[in-house]
Amino acid sequence: MRLGIPWGAGNDSPLRRAWQGALAGGRRLLRNRQVSPMSRGQSVRTGVYLLLVTLFVGGLQVAPAPAVQVGPPRTVVTVNPKMGVHTRLTDEVEEWKIQRTLEMVREMGAPWDVEYFPWGYYEPKKGQYDWGHADTVVNHAVAQGLTVIGRIDYVPEWARPPRTTFRYLDEAHFADLGDFVYAFVSHFRGRVPYIVIWNEPNLSMEWGQRPVDPAAYVRLLRICYQRAKEADPSVHVVAAGLAPTTEPPGSEWGMDDLVYLQRMYDAGAKGTFDAMAIHAYGWTFPPDDPPSPDTVNFARAELIHQVMVKNGDGDKPCLITEGGWNDHPRWTRAVKPAQRIVYTIRAYQKALEEWDWCKAVALWAFRFPWPQGTYQDYFSFVAVDFTPRPIYLEVQRYARGEVTAQEEAAP
Amino acid sequence: MRVSSRRWWPLAAGALVLSAAALLWVRAHGVPGASRDETWTRIQREGVLRVAMDASYPPFDIEENGTFRGYDVDLAQEIGRRLGLKVTFVNVGFDSLYDALQAGRCDVIISALPYDRQRTTVAAFTGGYFNAGQVMVTRQDDTRVQREADLAGRRVAVEMGSQAHAEALRLRDRVGVALQIATARSSDEALEMVRAGRADAAIVDGIAARMALRAQAGLAIRGEPLTDESFVIAVRQGSPGLFAAVKGTLDALRGEGWLEKLAEQWL
């Protein structure tokens, strides 16, 4: 932010007039050596007052901030090309903060960035697109050498009935999301190579507070897939990450993710996506805790992949687009901060060394634009004011191939 | 236009008289709005103060078989006793405490609750009653560290990834105190490193420090806390009568040294 005296475009701007008045007062003082002491004093006061007013008003007015330069293309340096994070730039207003966030992602050594692109923000009226903010985010991410995975959902008001949530999309408007996907992929061709259609549709809340419907989601995915490929055949269409949950049959809250994925295949999902998104939260379990259908842990990702293998889709890649651990001191699903660091680094290692079907591990959530005031803050790697949390520094050391604190601390 | 200084005096004198009158009125009639405090009116009528806590945080908030105990429980009971109220507890998850307050499921939150500037639109906060901020700990026989600058050149143990670790990084990288950070897997391990002579000092939170000192001799807290992470009591906004009663009682407890005695009892 730069403070200055913005004169404005015209010759008669108030500031210009004030400044000229101050100058005139000074000139009168110099010129009128013969004037009475009283007149000279008034001139001095006038000049000084106007000068002070000019400086004060000028100081109050903030000059337009200089445009943030996207900068030359950078490259992520890392020992683990699968490392990634989920950023939260959707509601970040200031461009320098967007840039700084993405710089810090690169500096941490993570080449993958998942970001949310709400349909309702960018198509406020049918067929009327506003890509301004999305362009800013994507351009900076690309300049930092990051591969962007764009998550698309959030139904605009015009595409849903009154008194429904922004997660509600009925069949009559599936084509509208398809149109948006076409426009998005066309606009970001070559810049956003992966798009995720929807988020956790196996939860009632995420499906518009309705019973979840895998077959309906597959119909939506098919439309979006076709429209995306029409716009850019090279774009990767990613099926939504499912909420890892062991909800029993008939639950009003949602459906077990493994069951949901099988129901998707039963409904003809094969051929409607190029990659599968996975949400892999570890809760209180370490990353090497073995997977089990009745347990939610990081390795549950393997079970999602097994469902794909069982349905002849084993050659499709998976992308972990959310996941990780939380170190809130009071949350029941949190771990100790030291555990979080060890588990996080091990999770990145595990994907690199053991999961050849997993292309990226983008953990939740790099930084929030403002404090959430909840356990969510303790998923972050970087504080709101950009102070790196210790986990950021340790992951960075890992990505640089340095000895990490956990290795130093090991007996 | 220039206003004569003589014309200011009547205005200033008038403002002074009005201010004095307003102060006298408040003293005579109490805080404006307090009489319209429905929560406080109900509490006084029923004689019950409902306290929300997340009873999973020993030694402050503990629940066993339906019985609540801990530092916060004793504090709530004492506030209730002094106000002539019976105290009942509502066990709520930490992230739902403010929801419980706003929804009227409780009257106050007493639950090792850190001050949260973002919540001031929905809650009024008392001053702190316990500072859980980061402190420096050394061996009892080592008095060289009394302030943060004294950590320069010393090996300082912290729990890896913790707020203590973040504070050590801040001191080293932003304040310029040339300390050497040694990470441990827990606060206890960091303190053990000090006891064993593998570190000159540890930075741990105030609770861990006091608990360690209680459990084993040979360690001492040095200097003032490095950070302020005070626990406060929250009252729903719009309850000035209740807020004044709780805050006034807490201030009295602090002034009497009662809070420090309570801390010694539990920590």
XYZ file of C-alpha atoms in Angstrom:
678
model
C 0.000 0.000 0.000
C 1.442 3.338 -0.965
C 0.438 6.698 0.492
C 0.815 9.765 -1.641
C -0.911 12.841 -2.972
C -3.180 11.736 -5.783
C -3.952 14.816 -7.835
C -6.702 13.227 -9.775
C -7.238 13.462 -13.471
C -8.584 16.996 -13.807
C -6.964 20.369 -13.261
C -9.603 21.416 -10.758
C -9.312 18.586 -8.269
C -9.728 19.717 -4.635
C -6.267 18.598 -3.745
C -4.723 20.468 -6.604
C -6.642 23.592 -5.601
C -5.535 23.227 -1.979
C -1.926 22.812 -2.988
C -2.094 25.786 -5.307
C -3.672 27.819 -2.514
C -0.798 26.956 -0.225
C 1.682 27.993 -2.870
C -0.194 31.213 -3.466
C -0.122 32.028 0.230
C 3.618 31.546 0.274
C 4.066 33.664 -2.836
C 2.014 36.474 -1.332
C 4.183 36.383 1.754
C 7.345 36.729 -0.281
C 5.896 39.351 -2.578
C 4.228 41.618 -0.029
C 7.159 42.652 2.051
C 5.407 45.967 2.618
C 2.165 44.636 3.984
C 1.206 45.145 7.568
C 2.325 42.573 10.140
C -1.283 41.488 10.565
C -1.740 40.800 6.838
C 1.527 38.962 6.625
C 0.550 36.806 9.590
C -2.745 35.945 7.960
C -0.972 34.995 4.795
C 1.418 32.785 6.690
C -1.432 31.079 8.520
C -3.384 30.619 5.336
C -0.421 29.101 3.595
C 0.466 26.809 6.480
C -3.162 25.715 7.024
C -3.603 24.899 3.387
C -0.319 23.052 3.310
C -1.295 21.003 6.362
C -4.740 20.286 4.918
C -3.123 19.215 1.677
C -0.738 16.852 3.417
C -3.459 15.500 5.715
C -5.987 14.842 2.982
C -3.259 13.498 0.745
C -2.170 11.143 3.483
C -5.703 9.927 3.999
C -6.225 9.174 0.384
C -4.617 5.955 -0.597
C -3.119 5.936 -4.000
C -4.093 2.983 -6.126
C -1.834 0.139 -5.110
C 0.690 -0.696 -7.748
C -0.383 -3.701 -9.749
C 1.068 -6.932 -8.450
C 3.303 -8.412 -11.066
C 2.704 -12.076 -11.811
C 6.409 -12.464 -12.386
C 8.460 -14.887 -14.406
C 7.671 -18.601 -14.344
C 9.142 -20.400 -11.347
C 9.808 -24.060 -10.717
C 9.012 -26.086 -7.638
C 12.090 -27.749 -6.210
C 11.248 -30.873 -4.248
C 12.349 -34.422 -3.588
C 8.712 -35.519 -3.754
C 6.747 -34.486 -6.857
C 3.495 -35.806 -5.353
C 3.381 -33.187 -2.612
C 0.481 -30.783 -2.691
C -1.849 -28.645 -0.612
C -5.388 -27.361 -0.783
C -5.304 -23.563 -0.720
C -8.235 -21.382 0.316
C -8.007 -18.388 -1.992
C -11.654 -18.245 -3.014
C -12.338 -15.537 -0.445
C -8.918 -13.924 -0.477
C -9.331 -10.391 -1.741
C -5.919 -8.805 -1.975
C -3.799 -9.936 -4.891
C -0.502 -9.737 -3.021
C -1.883 -12.196 -0.484
C -2.894 -14.557 -3.258
C 0.571 -14.273 -4.714
C 2.328 -14.684 -1.365
C 0.258 -17.749 -0.525
C 1.156 -19.464 -3.764
C 4.802 -18.432 -3.446
C 4.893 -20.102 -0.056
C 3.340 -23.251 -1.510
C 6.169 -23.371 -4.033
C 8.773 -22.548 -1.404
C 7.492 -25.413 0.748
C 8.149 -27.757 -2.142
C 4.602 -28.687 -3.155
C 3.935 -28.712 -6.913
C 0.193 -29.516 -6.631
C -2.455 -26.990 -5.659
C -6.146 -27.726 -5.222
C -8.350 -24.637 -5.302
C -12.082 -24.115 -5.161
C -13.859 -22.325 -8.010
C -17.485 -21.760 -7.004
C -19.798 -21.823 -9.990
C -22.113 -19.297 -8.311
C -19.311 -16.735 -8.015
C -18.304 -16.870 -11.639
C -21.661 -17.178 -13.404
C -23.973 -14.883 -11.421
C -26.421 -14.868 -14.333
C -26.911 -17.581 -16.892
C -24.290 -17.199 -19.598
C -22.654 -14.185 -17.920
C -19.166 -15.054 -16.749
C -16.794 -13.097 -14.562
C -13.390 -14.762 -14.411
C -11.496 -11.866 -12.822
C -10.688 -13.361 -9.441
C -10.243 -16.871 -10.793
C -7.804 -15.571 -13.410
C -5.765 -13.879 -10.693
C -5.492 -17.077 -8.669
C -4.734 -19.304 -11.629
C -2.193 -16.948 -13.205
C -0.217 -16.677 -9.984
C -0.394 -20.421 -9.377
C 0.862 -21.186 -12.872
C 3.639 -18.607 -12.500
C 4.779 -20.343 -9.328
C 5.060 -23.591 -11.248
C 2.051 -25.226 -9.597
C -0.331 -27.674 -11.237
C -3.856 -26.491 -10.467
C -6.663 -28.882 -9.648
C -9.897 -26.906 -9.796
C -12.847 -28.041 -7.727
C -16.152 -26.930 -9.216
C -19.502 -26.757 -7.431
C -21.670 -24.148 -5.584
C -24.961 -23.746 -7.384
C -25.956 -20.154 -8.225
C -29.374 -18.988 -7.081
C -30.703 -18.843 -10.619
C -30.088 -22.585 -11.037
C -31.983 -23.830 -7.984
C -35.367 -23.384 -6.337
C -35.847 -20.797 -3.587
C -34.971 -21.828 -0.037
C -32.479 -24.469 -1.140
C -28.801 -24.526 -0.286
C -25.997 -23.858 -2.728
C -25.349 -27.603 -2.712
C -28.749 -28.316 -4.289
C -28.798 -29.086 -7.995
C -31.764 -30.840 -9.520
C -31.680 -32.871 -12.690
C -33.261 -30.089 -14.760
C -30.188 -27.938 -14.175
C -27.461 -30.529 -14.692
C -26.987 -29.115 -18.170
C -26.386 -25.666 -16.670
C -23.426 -26.987 -14.710
C -22.313 -28.693 -17.923
C -22.418 -25.320 -19.683
C -20.375 -23.766 -16.903
C -17.820 -26.573 -17.071
C -17.562 -25.991 -20.827
C -16.987 -22.273 -20.281
C -14.506 -22.869 -17.433
C -12.439 -25.396 -19.334
C -12.462 -23.232 -22.459
C -11.312 -20.191 -20.520
C -8.625 -21.975 -18.501
C -7.428 -24.245 -21.288
C -3.785 -25.052 -20.657
C -3.829 -23.445 -17.217
C -6.137 -25.694 -15.175
C -5.469 -29.237 -16.360
C -7.641 -30.993 -13.758
C -11.224 -30.239 -12.748
C -13.099 -31.948 -9.917
C -16.848 -32.142 -10.359
C -18.654 -31.519 -7.059
C -17.580 -32.276 -3.514
C -18.414 -35.192 -1.222
C -21.747 -36.073 -2.865
C -22.069 -39.019 -0.479
C -23.095 -36.617 2.297
C -26.669 -35.403 2.468
C -25.469 -31.917 3.378
C -23.312 -31.775 0.258
C -26.174 -33.037 -1.891
C -28.539 -30.206 -1.025
C -29.865 -31.691 2.229
C -31.433 -34.575 0.306
C -30.875 -38.318 0.430
C -27.694 -38.996 -1.479
C -28.056 -40.446 -4.977
C -24.995 -42.065 -6.614
C -26.827 -42.682 -9.901
C -27.857 -39.031 -10.149
C -24.305 -37.958 -9.453
C -23.082 -40.214 -12.257
C -25.563 -38.595 -14.654
C -24.229 -35.193 -13.613
C -20.639 -36.364 -13.988
C -21.343 -37.752 -17.462
C -22.752 -34.438 -18.684
C -19.821 -32.500 -17.233
C -17.319 -34.955 -18.686
C -18.774 -34.614 -22.176
C -18.906 -30.825 -22.008
C -15.362 -30.598 -20.614
C -13.985 -32.749 -23.404
C -15.828 -30.663 -25.992
C -13.979 -27.640 -24.648
C -10.580 -29.306 -24.288
C -10.016 -33.012 -24.937
C -6.818 -32.903 -22.892
C -8.436 -31.744 -19.648
C -8.611 -34.349 -16.874
C -12.094 -34.730 -15.421
C -11.891 -35.894 -11.821
C -14.735 -37.580 -9.961
C -15.567 -35.884 -6.669
C -13.690 -36.776 -3.532
C -16.058 -38.694 -1.284
C -16.304 -37.980 2.414
C -14.559 -40.815 4.243
C -17.305 -42.178 6.421
C -18.638 -45.453 7.781
C -22.266 -44.312 7.904
C -24.562 -47.333 8.237
C -27.132 -48.160 5.545
C -30.149 -45.902 5.711
C -28.332 -43.109 7.528
C -29.903 -39.712 6.994
C -26.438 -38.105 7.013
C -24.836 -39.903 4.143
C -23.514 -43.114 2.649
C -20.325 -45.082 3.287
C -17.839 -43.858 0.679
C -16.855 -47.389 -0.413
C -20.495 -48.317 -0.915
C -21.194 -45.054 -2.715
C -18.339 -45.569 -5.161
C -19.536 -49.086 -5.950
C -23.040 -47.706 -6.532
C -21.497 -45.192 -8.904
C -19.957 -48.011 -10.906
C -23.236 -49.898 -10.798
C -24.820 -46.814 -12.357
C -22.287 -46.758 -15.192
C -19.631 -44.431 -13.844
C -16.836 -46.072 -15.789
C -15.994 -43.811 -18.682
C -17.350 -40.668 -17.053
C -14.096 -39.524 -15.440
C -10.346 -39.644 -15.985
C -9.191 -39.672 -12.359
C -10.640 -40.167 -8.903
C -10.344 -37.600 -6.126
C -9.874 -39.002 -2.627
C -10.269 -37.335 0.749
C -7.779 -38.988 3.082
C -8.017 -37.749 6.653
C -5.990 -39.559 9.252
C -7.866 -38.323 12.333
C -5.919 -39.835 15.244
C -4.336 -42.688 13.293
C -0.844 -42.710 11.779
C -0.533 -42.992 7.992
C 0.626 -46.596 8.200
C -2.394 -47.683 10.203
C -3.795 -50.460 7.994
C -6.972 -49.793 6.048
C -10.233 -51.373 7.077
C -13.776 -50.777 5.803
C -14.923 -49.896 9.313
C -12.134 -47.392 9.987
C -11.562 -43.879 8.742
C -7.839 -43.332 8.415
C -5.338 -42.130 5.836
C -4.818 -45.566 4.285
C -8.551 -45.848 3.562
C -7.484 -44.355 0.228
C -6.264 -47.847 -0.668
C -9.800 -49.179 -0.304
C -11.156 -46.562 -2.687
C -8.535 -47.624 -5.188
C -9.452 -51.279 -4.653
C -13.066 -50.521 -5.586
C -11.764 -48.975 -8.787
C -9.596 -52.040 -9.489
C -12.536 -54.328 -8.858
C -14.525 -52.424 -11.466
C -11.789 -52.500 -14.083
C -10.686 -48.921 -13.458
C -7.410 -49.672 -11.719
C -5.331 -47.909 -14.344
C -6.959 -44.574 -13.625
C -4.940 -42.320 -11.337
C -6.161 -41.077 -7.982
C -5.549 -37.614 -6.587
C -5.798 -36.944 -2.873
C -7.432 -33.529 -2.929
C -8.068 -33.204 0.818
C -6.627 -34.900 3.846
C -4.092 -34.764 6.606
C -4.075 -34.286 10.356
C -5.140 -31.617 12.821
C -3.236 -30.473 15.928
C -5.925 -28.556 17.811
C -5.232 -28.867 21.559
C -8.865 -29.678 22.374
C -10.464 -31.342 19.327
C -11.137 -35.023 19.824
C -9.946 -35.925 16.322
C -6.675 -34.053 16.670
C -3.182 -35.335 17.327
C -0.225 -33.741 19.078
C 1.659 -31.176 16.966
C 4.740 -33.384 16.831
C 2.635 -36.306 15.653
C 1.061 -34.160 12.977
C 4.469 -33.291 11.565
C 5.668 -36.892 11.591
C 2.416 -38.204 10.095
C 2.277 -35.543 7.402
C 5.794 -36.165 6.159
C 5.245 -39.909 6.296
C 2.016 -39.525 4.286
C 3.862 -37.720 1.519
C 6.578 -40.394 1.628
C 4.060 -43.232 1.590
C 2.332 -41.931 -1.515
C 5.677 -41.548 -3.254
C 7.104 -44.917 -2.291
C 4.094 -47.226 -2.079
C 1.131 -45.809 -4.004
C 1.990 -45.721 -7.682
C -1.718 -45.247 -8.439
C -1.768 -42.008 -6.470
C -0.572 -39.049 -8.458
C -0.803 -36.258 -5.879
C -1.365 -35.697 -2.170
C -2.895 -32.259 -1.592
C -3.483 -31.802 2.122
C -6.026 -29.549 3.776
C -5.538 -26.591 4.238
C -2.532 -24.442 3.491
C -3.707 -21.107 4.905
C -7.025 -19.449 5.710
C -7.730 -15.843 4.704
C -8.850 -15.087 8.270
C -8.950 -17.010 11.550
C -11.756 -19.543 11.528
C -11.964 -19.555 15.315
C -12.470 -23.335 15.286
C -10.432 -26.526 15.025
C -10.098 -25.729 11.297
C -7.284 -23.291 12.096
C -5.196 -26.231 13.238
C -5.199 -27.868 9.820
C -3.181 -24.970 8.426
C 0.493 -24.869 7.486
C 0.791 -21.086 7.506
C -0.860 -18.545 9.799
C -3.213 -15.893 8.466
C -0.363 -13.346 8.698
C 1.875 -15.683 6.660
C 3.972 -16.765 9.617
C 5.009 -20.327 8.774
C 3.900 -22.785 11.412
C 6.569 -25.295 12.494
C 4.933 -27.967 10.339
C 5.518 -25.805 7.263
C 9.211 -25.514 8.047
C 9.576 -29.229 8.717
C 7.770 -30.227 5.511
C 9.957 -27.748 3.673
C 13.082 -29.369 5.116
C 11.782 -32.742 3.976
C 11.069 -31.440 0.480
C 14.604 -30.064 0.306
C 16.048 -33.414 1.309
C 17.379 -32.022 4.599
C 17.410 -33.779 7.953
C 14.090 -33.040 9.631
C 13.525 -32.270 13.288
C 11.827 -35.623 13.796
C 14.974 -37.361 12.580
C 17.085 -35.190 14.870
C 14.790 -35.956 17.785
C 14.839 -39.702 17.156
C 16.813 -41.532 19.856
C -13.798 31.487 10.332
C -12.215 31.994 13.696
C -14.127 31.285 16.841
C -13.241 33.402 19.801
C -11.766 31.380 22.645
C -14.175 33.127 25.007
C -17.100 31.457 23.254
C -15.669 27.955 23.927
C -15.829 28.183 27.687
C -19.615 27.983 28.070
C -19.705 24.989 25.724
C -16.909 23.169 27.550
C -18.453 23.889 30.934
C -21.821 22.634 29.711
C -20.284 19.378 28.416
C -18.519 18.879 31.737
C -21.740 19.350 33.708
C -23.616 16.952 31.427
C -20.884 14.296 31.756
C -20.897 14.567 35.525
C -24.682 14.294 35.586
C -24.546 11.169 33.402
C -21.968 9.557 35.678
C -24.043 10.315 38.757
C -27.126 8.848 37.076
C -25.291 5.616 36.194
C -24.012 5.292 39.748
C -27.525 5.773 41.092
C -29.394 3.623 38.607
C -26.824 1.072 37.513
C -25.698 0.101 34.028
C -28.218 1.211 31.386
C -30.009 -1.824 30.057
C -29.196 -4.056 33.003
C -32.785 -3.940 34.114
C -33.754 -5.254 30.672
C -31.312 -8.158 30.958
C -33.761 -11.044 30.675
C -31.058 -13.648 31.266
C -29.947 -12.080 34.504
C -33.566 -11.591 35.585
C -34.315 -15.267 34.964
C -31.149 -16.436 36.727
C -32.019 -14.381 39.778
C -35.617 -15.591 39.716
C -34.701 -19.283 39.378
C -31.491 -19.134 41.378
C -29.599 -21.245 38.842
C -26.519 -20.393 36.776
C -25.966 -22.742 33.814
C -22.307 -23.144 32.933
C -21.164 -24.670 29.639
C -17.870 -26.533 29.544
C -16.061 -29.065 27.407
C -15.304 -31.476 30.214
C -12.429 -33.220 28.499
C -9.557 -30.973 29.473
C -7.918 -31.930 32.759
C -7.132 -30.467 35.166
C -9.541 -27.675 34.244
C -12.625 -29.500 33.016
C -13.263 -33.118 33.902
C -16.434 -35.195 33.838
C -16.598 -38.690 35.295
C -19.855 -40.592 35.595
C -21.873 -37.418 35.431
C -19.789 -35.615 38.059
C -17.874 -32.504 37.079
C -14.620 -31.491 38.710
C -11.538 -29.427 37.990
C -10.230 -25.906 38.250
C -13.091 -24.438 36.211
C -15.702 -26.357 38.177
C -14.387 -24.968 41.465
C -14.245 -21.493 39.959
C -17.827 -21.711 38.698
C -19.043 -23.021 42.038
C -17.347 -20.176 43.898
C -18.844 -17.570 41.570
C -22.243 -19.170 42.044
C -21.830 -19.275 45.823
C -20.925 -15.608 46.015
C -23.872 -14.668 43.804
C -26.228 -16.873 45.779
C -26.845 -19.182 42.821
C -26.842 -22.925 42.317
C -24.514 -23.938 39.464
C -25.390 -26.581 36.900
C -23.021 -27.755 34.166
C -23.741 -28.419 30.504
C -21.119 -30.590 28.790
C -20.545 -29.309 25.251
C -17.827 -30.017 22.685
C -15.221 -27.279 22.558
C -16.182 -26.071 19.091
C -19.854 -25.874 20.063
C -19.456 -23.759 23.190
C -20.393 -20.488 21.517
C -23.315 -22.132 19.727
C -24.594 -23.329 23.100
C -24.269 -19.806 24.469
C -26.058 -18.206 21.548
C -28.779 -20.837 21.517
C -29.494 -20.210 25.204
C -28.452 -23.672 26.372
C -26.221 -22.039 28.969
C -25.682 -18.666 30.610
C -21.894 -18.522 30.677
C -18.910 -20.440 29.326
C -16.236 -21.382 31.848
C -14.071 -23.900 30.045
C -10.391 -22.947 29.792
C -11.610 -20.679 27.043
C -9.044 -18.478 25.306
C -10.070 -14.913 24.487
C -11.282 -14.716 20.897
C -11.467 -11.268 19.365
C -13.654 -12.561 16.541
C -16.376 -13.624 18.972
C -16.891 -10.235 20.582
C -20.017 -9.637 18.524
C -21.742 -12.562 20.222
C -19.982 -12.781 23.583
C -18.685 -10.423 26.247
C -15.457 -11.547 27.897
C -14.174 -11.028 31.408
C -10.501 -10.477 32.050
C -8.244 -13.501 32.166
C -8.235 -15.762 35.185
C -5.348 -18.060 34.215
C -2.554 -17.429 31.743
C -1.693 -20.621 29.891
C 0.890 -18.796 27.786
C 4.370 -20.067 27.048
C 6.916 -19.890 29.865
C 10.620 -20.549 30.256
C 11.715 -23.387 32.509
C 15.214 -24.164 33.740
C 16.754 -26.349 36.373
C 16.180 -25.091 39.888
C 19.892 -24.466 40.390
C 20.314 -22.546 37.146
C 19.261 -18.901 37.467
C 20.936 -17.563 34.337
C 17.693 -17.287 32.352
C 15.373 -14.592 33.659
C 14.169 -12.983 30.440
C 13.915 -13.974 26.803
C 17.202 -12.324 25.851
C 18.953 -14.650 28.298
C 18.108 -17.558 26.016
C 20.773 -16.354 23.559
C 23.473 -18.916 23.081
C 21.515 -21.572 24.963
C 19.996 -24.849 23.878
C 16.231 -24.570 24.270
C 13.962 -27.618 24.218
C 10.435 -27.384 22.778
C 7.719 -29.785 21.788
C 8.017 -30.119 18.029
C 5.272 -28.269 16.154
C 3.733 -26.733 19.261
C 3.044 -23.115 20.129
C 6.260 -23.295 22.154
C 8.115 -24.279 18.992
C 6.489 -21.396 17.140
C 7.508 -19.027 19.942
C 11.102 -20.272 19.868
C 11.176 -19.713 16.105
C 9.769 -16.221 16.596
C 12.426 -15.359 19.164
C 15.188 -16.734 16.962
C 14.069 -15.513 13.548
C 12.159 -12.309 14.291
C 13.452 -11.019 17.605
C 17.016 -12.085 16.924
C 17.692 -14.075 20.089
C 20.392 -16.481 18.976
C 19.050 -19.575 20.674
C 19.474 -23.159 19.550
C 16.222 -25.087 19.205
C 16.114 -28.728 20.304
C 12.860 -30.451 19.457
C 11.172 -33.092 21.563
C 8.076 -35.200 20.970
C 6.185 -33.741 23.917
C 6.345 -31.040 26.575
C 7.257 -33.652 29.139
C 10.167 -34.810 27.006
C 11.321 -31.203 26.573
C 11.285 -30.705 30.340
C 13.101 -33.986 30.852
C 15.829 -32.751 28.527
C 16.321 -29.800 30.876
C 16.382 -31.986 33.964
C 18.903 -34.309 32.346
C 21.139 -31.418 31.272
C 20.576 -32.017 27.549
C 19.037 -28.565 27.231
C 19.616 -25.319 29.134
C 15.966 -24.326 29.135
C 12.596 -25.372 27.844
C 9.699 -23.358 26.526
C 6.386 -24.997 27.372
C 2.861 -23.787 28.021
C 1.928 -22.589 31.477
C -0.189 -25.641 32.254
C 2.469 -28.183 31.300
C 5.075 -26.221 33.255
C 3.056 -26.057 36.450
C 2.018 -29.693 36.200
C 5.653 -30.736 35.742
C 6.801 -28.667 38.671
C 4.088 -30.236 40.775
C 5.089 -33.752 39.762
C 8.824 -33.508 40.167
C 11.315 -31.248 41.895
C 14.367 -29.694 40.328
C 12.744 -27.334 37.810
C 11.631 -23.705 38.028
C 9.617 -21.299 35.888
C 11.700 -18.261 35.018
C 10.608 -14.701 34.258
C 7.266 -13.547 32.971
C 5.236 -15.626 30.500
C 6.452 -15.113 26.930
C 2.915 -15.080 25.550
C -0.529 -14.249 26.855
C -2.968 -17.099 26.341
C -5.340 -16.220 29.149
C -8.508 -18.144 29.877
C -11.603 -15.977 30.189
C -15.293 -16.320 30.987
C -17.768 -15.598 28.190
C -21.273 -14.191 28.659
C -23.791 -13.734 25.866
C -23.833 -10.192 24.469
C -26.877 -8.311 25.655
C -26.665 -9.530 29.243
C -25.046 -6.559 30.982
C -26.427 -7.463 34.382
C -25.088 -11.000 34.289
C -21.807 -9.820 32.835
C -21.318 -7.212 35.557
C -22.108 -9.779 38.255
C -19.719 -12.422 36.904
C -16.945 -9.986 36.086
C -17.253 -8.259 39.452
C -17.042 -11.577 41.281
C -14.060 -12.712 39.229
C -12.275 -9.422 39.868
C -12.865 -9.863 43.574
C -11.497 -13.413 43.488
C -8.416 -12.191 41.684
C -7.929 -9.336 44.118
C -8.173 -11.667 47.108
C -5.561 -14.055 45.698
C -8.217 -16.764 45.553
C -7.428 -17.592 41.912
C -3.760 -18.188 42.650
C -4.668 -20.527 45.496
C -7.008 -22.396 43.166
C -4.203 -22.729 40.610
C -1.910 -24.138 43.287
C -4.594 -26.637 44.193
C -5.053 -27.997 40.687
C -1.746 -27.295 38.935
